[in-house]
Short mmCIF file of C-alpha atoms in Angstrom, two decimals:
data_model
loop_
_atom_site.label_atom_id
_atom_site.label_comp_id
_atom_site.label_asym_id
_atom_site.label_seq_id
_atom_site.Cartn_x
_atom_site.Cartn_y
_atom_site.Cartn_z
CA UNK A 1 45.62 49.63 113.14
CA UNK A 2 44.56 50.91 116.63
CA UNK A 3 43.32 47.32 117.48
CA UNK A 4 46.81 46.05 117.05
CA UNK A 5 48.39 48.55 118.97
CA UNK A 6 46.53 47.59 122.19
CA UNK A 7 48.76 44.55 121.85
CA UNK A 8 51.35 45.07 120.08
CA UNK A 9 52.94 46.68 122.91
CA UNK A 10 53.22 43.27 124.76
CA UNK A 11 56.39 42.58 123.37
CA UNK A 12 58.67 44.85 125.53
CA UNK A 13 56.98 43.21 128.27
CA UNK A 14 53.57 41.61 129.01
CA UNK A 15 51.80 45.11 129.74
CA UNK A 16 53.59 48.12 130.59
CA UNK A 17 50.41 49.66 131.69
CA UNK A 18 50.30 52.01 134.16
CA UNK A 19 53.72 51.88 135.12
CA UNK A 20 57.10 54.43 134.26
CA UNK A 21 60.51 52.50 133.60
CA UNK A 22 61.84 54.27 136.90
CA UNK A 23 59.09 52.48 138.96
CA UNK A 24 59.32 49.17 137.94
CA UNK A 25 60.48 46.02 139.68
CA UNK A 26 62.36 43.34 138.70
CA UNK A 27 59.30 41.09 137.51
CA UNK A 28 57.88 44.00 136.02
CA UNK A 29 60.19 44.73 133.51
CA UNK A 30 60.63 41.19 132.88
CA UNK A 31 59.74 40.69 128.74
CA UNK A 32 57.75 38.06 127.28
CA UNK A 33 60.25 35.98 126.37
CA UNK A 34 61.68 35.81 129.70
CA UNK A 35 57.98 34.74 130.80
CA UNK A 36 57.93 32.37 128.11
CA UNK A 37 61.24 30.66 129.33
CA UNK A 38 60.36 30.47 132.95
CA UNK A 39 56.55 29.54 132.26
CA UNK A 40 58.01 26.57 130.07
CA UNK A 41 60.87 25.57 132.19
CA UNK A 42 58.09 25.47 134.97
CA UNK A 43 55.85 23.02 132.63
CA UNK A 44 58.79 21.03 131.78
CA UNK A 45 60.14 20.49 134.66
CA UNK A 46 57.38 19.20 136.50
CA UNK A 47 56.40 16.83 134.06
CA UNK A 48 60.33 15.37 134.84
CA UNK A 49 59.69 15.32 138.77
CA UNK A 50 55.94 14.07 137.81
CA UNK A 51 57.74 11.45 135.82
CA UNK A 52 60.16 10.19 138.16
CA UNK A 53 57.92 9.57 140.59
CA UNK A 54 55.92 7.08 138.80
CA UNK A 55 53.15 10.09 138.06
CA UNK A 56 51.72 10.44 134.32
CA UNK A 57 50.09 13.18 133.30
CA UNK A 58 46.43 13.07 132.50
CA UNK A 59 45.18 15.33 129.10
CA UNK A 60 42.10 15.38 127.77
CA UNK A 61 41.04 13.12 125.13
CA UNK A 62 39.75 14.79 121.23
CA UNK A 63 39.60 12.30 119.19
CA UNK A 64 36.38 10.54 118.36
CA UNK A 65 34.90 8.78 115.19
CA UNK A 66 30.87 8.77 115.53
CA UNK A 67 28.31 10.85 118.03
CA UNK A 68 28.23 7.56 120.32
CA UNK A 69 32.06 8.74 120.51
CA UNK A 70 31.33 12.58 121.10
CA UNK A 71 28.58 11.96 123.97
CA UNK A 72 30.21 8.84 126.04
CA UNK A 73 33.83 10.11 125.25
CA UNK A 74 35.04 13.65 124.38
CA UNK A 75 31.43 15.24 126.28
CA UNK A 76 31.77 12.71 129.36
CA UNK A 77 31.89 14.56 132.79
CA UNK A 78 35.66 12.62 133.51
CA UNK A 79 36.76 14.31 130.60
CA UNK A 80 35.46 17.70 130.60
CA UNK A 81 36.49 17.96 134.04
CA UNK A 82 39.90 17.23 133.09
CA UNK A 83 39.30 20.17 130.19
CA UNK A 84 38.46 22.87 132.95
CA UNK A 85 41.40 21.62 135.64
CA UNK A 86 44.19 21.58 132.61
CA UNK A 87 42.38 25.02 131.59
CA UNK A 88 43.07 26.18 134.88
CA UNK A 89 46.16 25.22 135.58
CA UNK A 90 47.59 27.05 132.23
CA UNK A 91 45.36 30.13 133.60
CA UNK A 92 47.13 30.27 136.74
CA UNK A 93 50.35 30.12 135.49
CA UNK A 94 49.55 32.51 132.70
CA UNK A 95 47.86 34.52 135.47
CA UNK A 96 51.12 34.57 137.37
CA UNK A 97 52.98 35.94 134.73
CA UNK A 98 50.64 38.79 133.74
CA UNK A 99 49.83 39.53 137.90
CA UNK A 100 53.73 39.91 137.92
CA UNK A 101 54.44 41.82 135.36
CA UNK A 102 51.72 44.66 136.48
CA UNK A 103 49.14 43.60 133.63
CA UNK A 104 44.85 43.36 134.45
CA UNK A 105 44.89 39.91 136.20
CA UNK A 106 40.70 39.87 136.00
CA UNK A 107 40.26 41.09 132.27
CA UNK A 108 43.30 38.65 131.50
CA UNK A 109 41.17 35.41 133.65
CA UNK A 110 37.93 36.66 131.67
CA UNK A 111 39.39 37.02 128.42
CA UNK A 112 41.65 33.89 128.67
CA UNK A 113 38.70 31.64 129.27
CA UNK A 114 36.46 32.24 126.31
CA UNK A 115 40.27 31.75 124.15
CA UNK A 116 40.92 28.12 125.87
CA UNK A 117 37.16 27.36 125.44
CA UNK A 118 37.29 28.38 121.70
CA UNK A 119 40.34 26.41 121.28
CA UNK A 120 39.02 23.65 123.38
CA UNK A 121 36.35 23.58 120.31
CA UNK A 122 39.00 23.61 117.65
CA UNK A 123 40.43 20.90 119.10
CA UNK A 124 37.28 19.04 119.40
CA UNK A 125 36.50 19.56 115.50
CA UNK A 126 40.24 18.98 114.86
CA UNK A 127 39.90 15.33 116.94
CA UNK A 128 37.46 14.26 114.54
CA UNK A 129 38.51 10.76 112.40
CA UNK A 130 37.02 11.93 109.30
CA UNK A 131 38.23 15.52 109.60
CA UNK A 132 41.54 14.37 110.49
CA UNK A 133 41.89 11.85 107.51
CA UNK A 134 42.00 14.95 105.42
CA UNK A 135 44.37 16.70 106.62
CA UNK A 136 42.79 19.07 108.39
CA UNK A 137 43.77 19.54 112.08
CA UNK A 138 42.91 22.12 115.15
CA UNK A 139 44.83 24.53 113.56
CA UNK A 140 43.08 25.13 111.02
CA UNK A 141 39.81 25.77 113.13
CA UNK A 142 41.69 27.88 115.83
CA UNK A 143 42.57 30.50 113.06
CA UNK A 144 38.55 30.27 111.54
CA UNK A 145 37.56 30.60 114.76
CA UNK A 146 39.77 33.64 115.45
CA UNK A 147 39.24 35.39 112.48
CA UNK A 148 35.58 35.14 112.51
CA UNK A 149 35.87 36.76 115.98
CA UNK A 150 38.32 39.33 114.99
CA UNK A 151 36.73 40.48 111.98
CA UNK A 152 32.79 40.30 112.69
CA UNK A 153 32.95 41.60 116.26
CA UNK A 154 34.76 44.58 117.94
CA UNK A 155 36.94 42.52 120.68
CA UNK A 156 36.37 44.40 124.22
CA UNK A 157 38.84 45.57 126.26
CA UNK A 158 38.85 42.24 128.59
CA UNK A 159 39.41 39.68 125.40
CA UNK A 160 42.04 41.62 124.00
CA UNK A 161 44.08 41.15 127.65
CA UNK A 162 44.23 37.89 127.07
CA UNK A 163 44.89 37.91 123.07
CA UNK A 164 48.54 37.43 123.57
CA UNK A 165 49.40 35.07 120.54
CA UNK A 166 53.40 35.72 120.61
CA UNK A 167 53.36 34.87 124.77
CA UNK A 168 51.51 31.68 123.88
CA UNK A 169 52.95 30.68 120.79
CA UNK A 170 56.71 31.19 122.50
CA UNK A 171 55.96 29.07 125.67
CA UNK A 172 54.90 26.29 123.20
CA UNK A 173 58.10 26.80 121.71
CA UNK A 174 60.07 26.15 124.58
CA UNK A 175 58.18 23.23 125.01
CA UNK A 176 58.97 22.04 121.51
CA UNK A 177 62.66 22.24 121.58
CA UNK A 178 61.99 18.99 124.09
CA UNK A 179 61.61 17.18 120.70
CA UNK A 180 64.35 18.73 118.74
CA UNK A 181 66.98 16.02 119.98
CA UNK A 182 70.52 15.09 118.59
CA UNK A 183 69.51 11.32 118.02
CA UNK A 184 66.75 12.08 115.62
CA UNK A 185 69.43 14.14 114.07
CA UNK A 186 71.63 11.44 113.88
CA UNK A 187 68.84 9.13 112.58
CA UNK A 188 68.38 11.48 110.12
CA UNK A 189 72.09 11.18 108.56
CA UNK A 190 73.78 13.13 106.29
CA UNK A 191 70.66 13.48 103.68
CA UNK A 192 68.56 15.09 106.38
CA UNK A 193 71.08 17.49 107.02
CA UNK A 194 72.25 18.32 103.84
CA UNK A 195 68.63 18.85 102.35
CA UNK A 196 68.33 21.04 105.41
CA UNK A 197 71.30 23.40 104.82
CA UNK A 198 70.25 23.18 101.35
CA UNK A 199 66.63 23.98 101.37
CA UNK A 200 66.57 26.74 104.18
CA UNK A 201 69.40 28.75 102.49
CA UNK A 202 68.26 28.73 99.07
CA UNK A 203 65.16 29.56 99.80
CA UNK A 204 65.38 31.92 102.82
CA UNK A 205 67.35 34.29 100.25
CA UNK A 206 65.32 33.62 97.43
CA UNK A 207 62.77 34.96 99.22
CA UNK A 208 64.28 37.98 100.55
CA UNK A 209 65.62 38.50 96.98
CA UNK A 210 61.83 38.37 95.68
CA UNK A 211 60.86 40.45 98.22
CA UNK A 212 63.27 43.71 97.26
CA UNK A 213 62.49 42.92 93.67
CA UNK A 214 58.92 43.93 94.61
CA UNK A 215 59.55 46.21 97.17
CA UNK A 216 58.65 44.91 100.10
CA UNK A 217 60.24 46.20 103.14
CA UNK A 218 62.87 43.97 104.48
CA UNK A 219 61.21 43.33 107.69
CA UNK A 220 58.56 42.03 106.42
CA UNK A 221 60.49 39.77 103.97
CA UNK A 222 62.78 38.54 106.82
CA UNK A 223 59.72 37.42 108.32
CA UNK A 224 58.37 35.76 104.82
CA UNK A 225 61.55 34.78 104.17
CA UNK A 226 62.14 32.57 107.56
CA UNK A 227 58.47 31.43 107.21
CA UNK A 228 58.85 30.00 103.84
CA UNK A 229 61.93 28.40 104.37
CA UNK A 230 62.25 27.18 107.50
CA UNK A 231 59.33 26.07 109.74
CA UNK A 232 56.21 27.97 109.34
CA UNK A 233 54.53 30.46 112.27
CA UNK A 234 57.30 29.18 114.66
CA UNK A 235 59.94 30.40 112.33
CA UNK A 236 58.23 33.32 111.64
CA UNK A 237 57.65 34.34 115.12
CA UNK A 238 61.65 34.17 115.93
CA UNK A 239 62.32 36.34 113.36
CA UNK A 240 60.11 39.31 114.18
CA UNK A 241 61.47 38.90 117.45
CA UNK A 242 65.11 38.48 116.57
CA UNK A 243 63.95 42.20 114.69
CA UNK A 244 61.28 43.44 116.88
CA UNK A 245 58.92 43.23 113.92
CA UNK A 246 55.44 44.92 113.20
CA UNK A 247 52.56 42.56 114.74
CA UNK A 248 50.67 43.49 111.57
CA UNK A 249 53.40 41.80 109.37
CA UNK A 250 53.30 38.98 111.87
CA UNK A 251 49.43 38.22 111.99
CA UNK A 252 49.66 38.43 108.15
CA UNK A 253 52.34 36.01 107.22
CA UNK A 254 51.26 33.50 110.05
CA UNK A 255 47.79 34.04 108.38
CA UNK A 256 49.44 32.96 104.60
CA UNK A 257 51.18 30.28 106.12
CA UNK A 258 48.36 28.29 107.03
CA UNK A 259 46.61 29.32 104.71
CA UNK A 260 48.54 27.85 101.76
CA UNK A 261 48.98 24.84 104.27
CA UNK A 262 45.91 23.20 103.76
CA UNK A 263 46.26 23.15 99.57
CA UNK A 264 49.52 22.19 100.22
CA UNK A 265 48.63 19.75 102.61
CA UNK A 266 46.47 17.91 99.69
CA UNK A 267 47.83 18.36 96.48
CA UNK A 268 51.55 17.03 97.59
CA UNK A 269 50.65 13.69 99.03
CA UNK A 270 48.12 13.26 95.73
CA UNK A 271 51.01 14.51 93.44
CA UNK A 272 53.57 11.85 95.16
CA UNK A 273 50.81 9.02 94.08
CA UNK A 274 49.93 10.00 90.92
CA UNK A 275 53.39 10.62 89.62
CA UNK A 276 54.80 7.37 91.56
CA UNK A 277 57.43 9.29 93.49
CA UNK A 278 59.46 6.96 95.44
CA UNK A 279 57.65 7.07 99.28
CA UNK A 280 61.18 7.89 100.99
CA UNK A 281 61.64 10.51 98.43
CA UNK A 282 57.77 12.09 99.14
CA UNK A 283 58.54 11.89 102.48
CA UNK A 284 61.27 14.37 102.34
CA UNK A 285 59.52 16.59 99.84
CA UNK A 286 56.46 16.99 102.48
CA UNK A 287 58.66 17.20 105.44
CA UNK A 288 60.77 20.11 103.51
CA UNK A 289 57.74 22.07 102.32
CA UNK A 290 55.13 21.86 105.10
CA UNK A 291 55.93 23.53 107.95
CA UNK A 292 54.71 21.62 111.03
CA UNK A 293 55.60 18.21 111.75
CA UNK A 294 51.71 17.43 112.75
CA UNK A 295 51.20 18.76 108.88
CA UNK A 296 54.00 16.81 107.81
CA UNK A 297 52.62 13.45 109.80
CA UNK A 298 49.12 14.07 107.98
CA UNK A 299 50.16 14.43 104.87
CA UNK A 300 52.79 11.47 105.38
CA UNK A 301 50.19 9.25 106.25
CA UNK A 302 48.26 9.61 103.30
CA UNK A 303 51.16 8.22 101.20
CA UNK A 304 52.59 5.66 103.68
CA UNK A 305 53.98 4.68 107.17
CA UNK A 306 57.39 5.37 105.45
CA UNK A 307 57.04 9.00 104.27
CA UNK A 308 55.67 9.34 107.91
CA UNK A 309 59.35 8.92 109.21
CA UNK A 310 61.26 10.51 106.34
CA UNK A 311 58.81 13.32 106.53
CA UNK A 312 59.39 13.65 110.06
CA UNK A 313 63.11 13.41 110.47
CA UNK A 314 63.11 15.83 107.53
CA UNK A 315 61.26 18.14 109.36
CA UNK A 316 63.10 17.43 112.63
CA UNK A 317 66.82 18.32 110.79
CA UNK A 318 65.21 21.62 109.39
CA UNK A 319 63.54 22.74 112.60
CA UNK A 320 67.10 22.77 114.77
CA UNK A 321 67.27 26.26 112.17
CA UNK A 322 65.18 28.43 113.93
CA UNK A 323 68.06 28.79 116.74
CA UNK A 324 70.41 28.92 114.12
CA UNK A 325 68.67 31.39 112.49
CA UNK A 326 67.26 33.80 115.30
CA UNK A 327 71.48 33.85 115.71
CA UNK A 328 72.32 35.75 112.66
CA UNK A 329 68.91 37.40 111.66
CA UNK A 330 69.88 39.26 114.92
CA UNK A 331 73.21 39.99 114.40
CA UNK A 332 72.68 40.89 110.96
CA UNK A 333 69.59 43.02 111.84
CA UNK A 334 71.51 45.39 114.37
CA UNK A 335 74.13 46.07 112.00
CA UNK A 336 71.63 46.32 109.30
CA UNK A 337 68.74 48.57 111.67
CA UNK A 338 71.05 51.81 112.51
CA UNK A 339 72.03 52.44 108.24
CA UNK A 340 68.23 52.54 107.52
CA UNK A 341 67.12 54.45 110.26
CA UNK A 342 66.23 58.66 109.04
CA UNK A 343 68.17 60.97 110.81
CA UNK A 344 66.14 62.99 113.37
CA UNK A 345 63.76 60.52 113.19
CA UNK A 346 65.10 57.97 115.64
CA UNK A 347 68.24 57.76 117.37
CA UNK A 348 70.97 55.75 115.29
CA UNK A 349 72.30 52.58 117.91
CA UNK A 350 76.00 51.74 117.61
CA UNK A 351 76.13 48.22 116.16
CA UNK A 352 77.33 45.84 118.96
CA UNK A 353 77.07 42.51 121.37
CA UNK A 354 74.53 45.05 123.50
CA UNK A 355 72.05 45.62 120.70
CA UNK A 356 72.30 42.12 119.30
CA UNK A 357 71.95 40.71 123.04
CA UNK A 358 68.87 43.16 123.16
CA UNK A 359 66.99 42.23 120.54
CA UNK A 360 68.32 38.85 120.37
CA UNK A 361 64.69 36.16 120.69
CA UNK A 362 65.55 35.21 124.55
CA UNK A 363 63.30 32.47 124.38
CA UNK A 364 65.40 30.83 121.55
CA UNK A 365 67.35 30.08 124.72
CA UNK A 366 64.70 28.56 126.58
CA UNK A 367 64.37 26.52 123.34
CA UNK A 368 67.93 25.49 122.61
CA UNK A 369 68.08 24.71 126.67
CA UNK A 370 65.42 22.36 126.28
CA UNK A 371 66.57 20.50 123.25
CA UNK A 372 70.42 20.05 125.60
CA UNK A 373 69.07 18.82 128.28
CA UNK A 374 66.67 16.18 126.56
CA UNK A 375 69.59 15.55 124.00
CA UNK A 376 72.43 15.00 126.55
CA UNK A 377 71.20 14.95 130.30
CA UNK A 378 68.68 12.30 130.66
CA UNK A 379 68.29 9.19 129.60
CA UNK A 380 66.57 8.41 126.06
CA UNK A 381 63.79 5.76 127.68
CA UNK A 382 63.13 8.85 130.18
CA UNK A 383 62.55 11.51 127.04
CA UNK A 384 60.73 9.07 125.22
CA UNK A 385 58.05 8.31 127.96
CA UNK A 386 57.21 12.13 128.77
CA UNK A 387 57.21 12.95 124.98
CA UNK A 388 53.96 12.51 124.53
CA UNK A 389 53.02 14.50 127.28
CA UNK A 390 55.08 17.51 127.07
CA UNK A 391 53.83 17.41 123.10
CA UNK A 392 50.16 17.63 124.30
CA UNK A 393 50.75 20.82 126.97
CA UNK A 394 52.70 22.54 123.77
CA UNK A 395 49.78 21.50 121.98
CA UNK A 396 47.64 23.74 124.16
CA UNK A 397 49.51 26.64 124.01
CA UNK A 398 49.70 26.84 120.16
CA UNK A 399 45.58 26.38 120.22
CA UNK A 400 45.39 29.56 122.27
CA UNK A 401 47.95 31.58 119.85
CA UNK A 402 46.10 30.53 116.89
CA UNK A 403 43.30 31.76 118.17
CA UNK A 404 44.91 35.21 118.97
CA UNK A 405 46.25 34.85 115.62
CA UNK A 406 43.10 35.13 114.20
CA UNK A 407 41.50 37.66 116.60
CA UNK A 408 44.30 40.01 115.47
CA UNK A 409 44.37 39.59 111.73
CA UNK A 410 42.48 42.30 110.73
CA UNK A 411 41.65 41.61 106.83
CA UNK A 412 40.63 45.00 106.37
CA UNK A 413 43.68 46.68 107.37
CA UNK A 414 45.79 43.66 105.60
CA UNK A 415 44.35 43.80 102.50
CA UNK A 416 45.26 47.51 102.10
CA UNK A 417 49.04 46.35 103.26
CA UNK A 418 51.95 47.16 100.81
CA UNK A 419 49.08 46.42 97.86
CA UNK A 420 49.10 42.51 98.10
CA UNK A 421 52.78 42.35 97.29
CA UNK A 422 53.93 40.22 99.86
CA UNK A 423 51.18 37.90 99.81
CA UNK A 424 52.84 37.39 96.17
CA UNK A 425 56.16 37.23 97.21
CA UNK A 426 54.93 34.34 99.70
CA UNK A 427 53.17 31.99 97.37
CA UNK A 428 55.77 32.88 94.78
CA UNK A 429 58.57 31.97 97.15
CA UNK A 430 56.47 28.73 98.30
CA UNK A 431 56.19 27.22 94.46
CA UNK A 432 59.56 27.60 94.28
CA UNK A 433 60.64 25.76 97.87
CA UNK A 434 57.73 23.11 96.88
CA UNK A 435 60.28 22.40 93.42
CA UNK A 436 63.59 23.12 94.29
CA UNK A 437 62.72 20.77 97.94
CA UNK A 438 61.92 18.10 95.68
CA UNK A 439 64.87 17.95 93.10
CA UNK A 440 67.12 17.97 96.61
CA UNK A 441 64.75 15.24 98.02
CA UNK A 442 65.97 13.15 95.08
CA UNK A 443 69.14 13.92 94.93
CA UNK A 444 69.70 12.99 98.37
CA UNK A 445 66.73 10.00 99.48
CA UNK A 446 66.66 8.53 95.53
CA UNK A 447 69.99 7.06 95.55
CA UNK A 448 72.26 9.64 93.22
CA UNK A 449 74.15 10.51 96.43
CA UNK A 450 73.57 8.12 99.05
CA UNK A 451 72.09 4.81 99.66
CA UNK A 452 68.49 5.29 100.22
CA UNK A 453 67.72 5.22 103.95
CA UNK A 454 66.29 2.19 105.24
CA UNK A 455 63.24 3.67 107.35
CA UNK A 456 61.20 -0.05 107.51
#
């Protein structure tokens, strides 16, 4: 447990080392979210002005085919140059935000490197064409890579600086909410949305249900819970904020979820085949159940080009829920929070706006900003062109969190936590989302309700 206390702390703000509340300045008491908002208002904004002057942005390239492709193409000095200046450039603004906030600027550069180079690796395994065509994809690697490091090895002081996977994983998720825009919505149509309302609220207290039933303790099956039903590690990282939840429960969830990704990711898309599901309808099942639309586009593209686009609408309907949901798990939380607290033990907080704007996910703003602006404020040909783009800098940052993820799931403290119980309640609670998501995908894509969307 003591290795997750060294960074656990973080989420108050990015280090409060050294310094006494009294003393701080403004920057310094900043929290992470706040950094995660202005670090990803920074990104996205300067792809816009980059943009608008006739400026693309340059990433580096991962995909390859064949060792003539590895050597001449992914290894060649033009593009690991480009590798170590984007590497930079997300250590100096990372840098920026820890030098602000009063944290170990050095140990943070040190520690930060080896993570981008390790995820830099994951990506480079991920970016393979025969790796890829099954399903598999950097994130997978970036958590195997992690975990080997955070169970094998004791991490030193300097790496765990730098392992900051709720910092990272947030900034990416201001990033993301660049893609969460009201035309695919729209696109999607009434079936989208319904099978989103649907699916997230039956399941979301299904699981919470399950969880009581086997004693869990609710924060941990708020986080399983939103995991399961909604998106995944992005979900489940707005709900431990939205409660200020143990990093423990966190690293262990995120850790199930992509775990039971990759089965997932292989047995739907054969299942949809081999028991002639109607593609449209498959579609919707994958982008229901799995809970990344990169997952979803994988798995889609194993069955056809157009389960790709139901998949993905699918998942685009369902992810406009973690905003929605950060909302009330908040609000619900600080009303819940002060009944279960012991007397004596901790000071009982009158429920109110105050303690719901306090622990209220701040960069679920950032987020909900982000998906305005590119919804309503600029033009769809604009969006469109700097998609790809502002999906390859999130990219980046979600390499470096699952690589934190890993380094701080400990399987020797998780296997002793709450006796395997909500690792049960999580795989229960997935079988059923994986059948109840596809009776609703028929209901609503087969026909019964609607006429079956035309995605040719």
């Amino acid at each position: 447990m003591s290795d997750h206390n060294t960074t656990a702390d973080h989420s108050a703000a990015l280090t409060d080392a050294g310094i006494t509340p009294d003393k701080k300045t403004f920057l310094q008491s900043l929290t992470e979210d706040w950094w995660a908002v202005i670090l990803g208002t920074i990104i996205i904004a300067t792809v816009l002005y980059l943009s608008g002057n006739g400026t693309s942005i340059s990433l580096p390239a991962y995909k390859w085919s064949n060792t003539d492709d590895l050597f001449n193409k992914i290894l060649a000095p033009h593009n690991l140059l480009l590798i170590v200046e984007t590497g930079a450039i997300f250590l100096a603004l990372a840098g920026v935000a820890i030098l602000l906030s009063g944290g170990h600027v050095g140990r943070f550069a040190t520690g930060f490197t080896l993570i981008y180079v390790l995820a830099t690796i994951s990506f480079i395994i991920g970016g393979n064409k025969t790796v890829s065509y099954y399903g598999l994809e950097y994130v997978v690697f970036a958590l195997l890579i992690g975990i080997a490091l955070g169970n094998l090895v004791q991490l030193p002081e300097w790496l765990k600086e730098a392992v900051r996977s709720e910092f990272y994983i947030k900034t990416g998720l201001v990033i993301l909410g660049t893609s969460i825009v009201s035309g695919d919505l729209i696109k999607a149509g009434l079936p989208g949305i319904i099978q989103a309302v649907i699916v997230v609220t039956a399941v979301w207290f299904f699981s919470l249900w399950l969880s009581r039933k086997l004693k869990v303790d609710d924060e941990f099956g708020v986080i399983l819970a939103s995991a399961v039903s909604i998106c995944g590690v992005s979900a489940a990282i707005v709900a431990a904020g939205a409660i200020n939840g143990d990093k423990r429960k966190l690293s262990y969830v995120t850790t199930l979820v992509l775990v039971m990704a990759i089965p997932m990711m292989i047995i739907q898309p054969w299942a949809v085949k081999f028991f002639h599901i109607p593609e449209v309808v498959g579609g919707a099942w994958l982008g229901g159940t799995l809970d990344t639309t990169a997952t979803v586009t994988a798995a889609g593209d194993i069955v056809g080009p157009i389960a790709v686009k139901a998949g993905v609408i699918a998942k685009f309907s369902q992810n406009v829920f973690i905003g929605v949901a950060a909302f009330f798990i908040a609000i619900w939380w600080a009303y819940k929070k002060p009944k279960a607290e012991a007397a004596g033990v901790v000071r009982a907080e009158s429920p109110g706006l105050k303690i719901v704007w306090e622990r209220f996910p701040k960069f679920v703003l950032g987020f909900i900003g982000a998906s305005l602006v590119f919804s309503f404020l600029l033009e769809p040909a604009t969006a469109k062109s700097i998609g790809s783009s502002l999906n390859g800098l999130r990219t980046i940052w979600f390499a470096l969190a699952f690589i934190s993820i890993g380094m701080e799931a400990k399987f020797s403290s998780l296997v002793k936590l709450q006796g395997g119980k909500p690792a049960f309640t999580f795989v229960t609670a997935q079988i059923f989302n994986i059948f109840w998501t596809l009776l609703w995908a028929y209901i609503l894509f087969g026909g019964y309700l609607f006429p079956v969307p035309d995605f040719h």
